[in-house]
Coordinates of C-alpha atoms in Angstrom, one line a residue:
X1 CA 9.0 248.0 27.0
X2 CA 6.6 246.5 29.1
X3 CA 2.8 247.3 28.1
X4 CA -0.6 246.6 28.5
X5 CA -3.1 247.9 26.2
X6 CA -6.9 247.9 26.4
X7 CA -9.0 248.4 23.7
X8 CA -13.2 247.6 23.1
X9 CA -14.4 250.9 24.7
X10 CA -16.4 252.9 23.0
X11 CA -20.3 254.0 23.6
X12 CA -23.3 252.0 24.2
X13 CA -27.3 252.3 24.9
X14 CA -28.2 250.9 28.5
X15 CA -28.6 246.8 28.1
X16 CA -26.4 246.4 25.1
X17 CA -23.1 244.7 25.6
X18 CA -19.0 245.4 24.7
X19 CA -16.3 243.0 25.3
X20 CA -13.1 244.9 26.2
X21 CA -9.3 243.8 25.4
X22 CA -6.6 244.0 27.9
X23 CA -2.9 242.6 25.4
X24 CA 0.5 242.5 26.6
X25 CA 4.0 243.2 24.8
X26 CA 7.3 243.0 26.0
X27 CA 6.0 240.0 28.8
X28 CA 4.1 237.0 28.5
X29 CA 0.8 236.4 30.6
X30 CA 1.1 233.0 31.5
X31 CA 2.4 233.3 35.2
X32 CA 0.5 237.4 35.9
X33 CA -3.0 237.9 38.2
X34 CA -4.8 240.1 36.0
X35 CA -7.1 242.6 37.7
X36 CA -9.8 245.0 35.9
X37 CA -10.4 248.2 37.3
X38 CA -12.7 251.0 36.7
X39 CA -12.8 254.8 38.0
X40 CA -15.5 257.6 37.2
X41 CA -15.1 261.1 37.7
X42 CA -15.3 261.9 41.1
X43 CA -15.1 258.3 42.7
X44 CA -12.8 256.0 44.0
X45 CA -11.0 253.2 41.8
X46 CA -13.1 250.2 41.8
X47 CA -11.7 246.5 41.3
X48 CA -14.5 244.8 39.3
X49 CA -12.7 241.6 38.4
X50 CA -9.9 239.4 38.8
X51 CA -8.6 235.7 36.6
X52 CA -5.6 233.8 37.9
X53 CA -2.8 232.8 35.8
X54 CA -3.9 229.8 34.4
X55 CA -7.9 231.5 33.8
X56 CA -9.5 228.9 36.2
X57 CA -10.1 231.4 39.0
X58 CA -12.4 234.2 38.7
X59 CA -13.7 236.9 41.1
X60 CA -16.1 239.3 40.3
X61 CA -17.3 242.4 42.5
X62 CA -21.1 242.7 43.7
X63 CA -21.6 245.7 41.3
X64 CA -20.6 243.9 38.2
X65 CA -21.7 240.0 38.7
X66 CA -24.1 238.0 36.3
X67 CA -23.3 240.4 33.7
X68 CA -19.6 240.6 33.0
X69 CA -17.4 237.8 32.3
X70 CA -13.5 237.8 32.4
X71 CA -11.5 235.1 30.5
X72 CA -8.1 234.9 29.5
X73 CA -6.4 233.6 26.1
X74 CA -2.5 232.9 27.2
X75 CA -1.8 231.8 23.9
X76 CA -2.8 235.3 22.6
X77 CA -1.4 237.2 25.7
X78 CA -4.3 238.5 26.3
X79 CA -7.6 238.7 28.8
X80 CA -10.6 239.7 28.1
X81 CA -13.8 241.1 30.0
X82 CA -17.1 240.6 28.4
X83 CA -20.0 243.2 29.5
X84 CA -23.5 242.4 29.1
X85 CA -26.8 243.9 30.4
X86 CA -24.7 247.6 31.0
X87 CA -26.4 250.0 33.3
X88 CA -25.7 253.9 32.9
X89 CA -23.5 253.4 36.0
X90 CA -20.9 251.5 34.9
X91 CA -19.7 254.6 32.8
X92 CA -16.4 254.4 33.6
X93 CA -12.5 254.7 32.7
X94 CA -11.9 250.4 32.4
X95 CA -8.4 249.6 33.3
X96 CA -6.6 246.1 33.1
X97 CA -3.3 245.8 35.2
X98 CA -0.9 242.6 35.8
X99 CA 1.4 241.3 38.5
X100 CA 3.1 238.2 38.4
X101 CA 1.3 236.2 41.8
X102 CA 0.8 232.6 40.2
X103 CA -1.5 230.7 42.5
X104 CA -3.4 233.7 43.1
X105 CA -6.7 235.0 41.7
X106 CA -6.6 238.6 43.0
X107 CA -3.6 240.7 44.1
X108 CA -4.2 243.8 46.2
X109 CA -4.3 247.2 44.0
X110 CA -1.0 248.7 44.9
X111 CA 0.9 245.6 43.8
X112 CA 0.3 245.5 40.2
X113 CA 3.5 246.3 38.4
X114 CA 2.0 247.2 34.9
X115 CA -1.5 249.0 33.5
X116 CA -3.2 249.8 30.9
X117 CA -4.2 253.4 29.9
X118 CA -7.5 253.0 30.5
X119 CA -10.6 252.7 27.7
X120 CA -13.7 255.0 28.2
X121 CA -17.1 252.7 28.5
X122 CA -19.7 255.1 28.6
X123 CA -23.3 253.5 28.8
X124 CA -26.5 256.3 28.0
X125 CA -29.6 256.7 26.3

């Protein structure tokens, strides 16, 4: 079986920080675009970051630069997105999804062949 898996959800007070995981079985990351999404209740999916294959391109969305970092650990098979300074809004579902597009840093959202099930972030005072 192909998976992802993310993990590193959880709660947090407004300004605190959580580094989520995003690991893969059945395939190896080396040559796979990861993108991280995230969706609230009511809105529309929201790409927040991207890493290329080999981790040295990164793109980050308005909402979510300065304050979250992605990285990747091929060795591990696994990418990671750190999340500083959080703000009540990004409460979200945090997904992490995969295609194989070496040479690219992002991949539109309908191409990814494999995701996650989603970790709950959920930032309040």
């Amino acid at each position: 079986q192909l998976q992802l898996v993310e993990s590193g959800g959880g709660l947090v007070q407004p300004g605190g920080s959580l580094r989520l995981s995003c690991a893969a079985s059945g395939f190896t990351l080396d040559y796979y675009v990861i993108g991280w999404f995230r969706q609230a209740p009511g809105k529309e999916r929201e790409r927040i970051s991207c890493i290329s294959s080999s981790g040295g391109r990164t793109n980050y969305a308005d909402s979510v630069k300065g304050r979250f970092t992605v990285s990747r650990d091929n060795a591990k098979n696994t990418v990671y997105l750190q999340m500083n300074s959080l703000k009540p809004e990004d409460t979200a579902v945090y997904y992490c999804a995969a295609v194989k597009r070496p040479g690219y840093v992002c991949y539109d959202s309908r191409g990814y062949d494999y995701w996650g099930q989603g970790t709950q972030v959920t930032v309040s005072s």
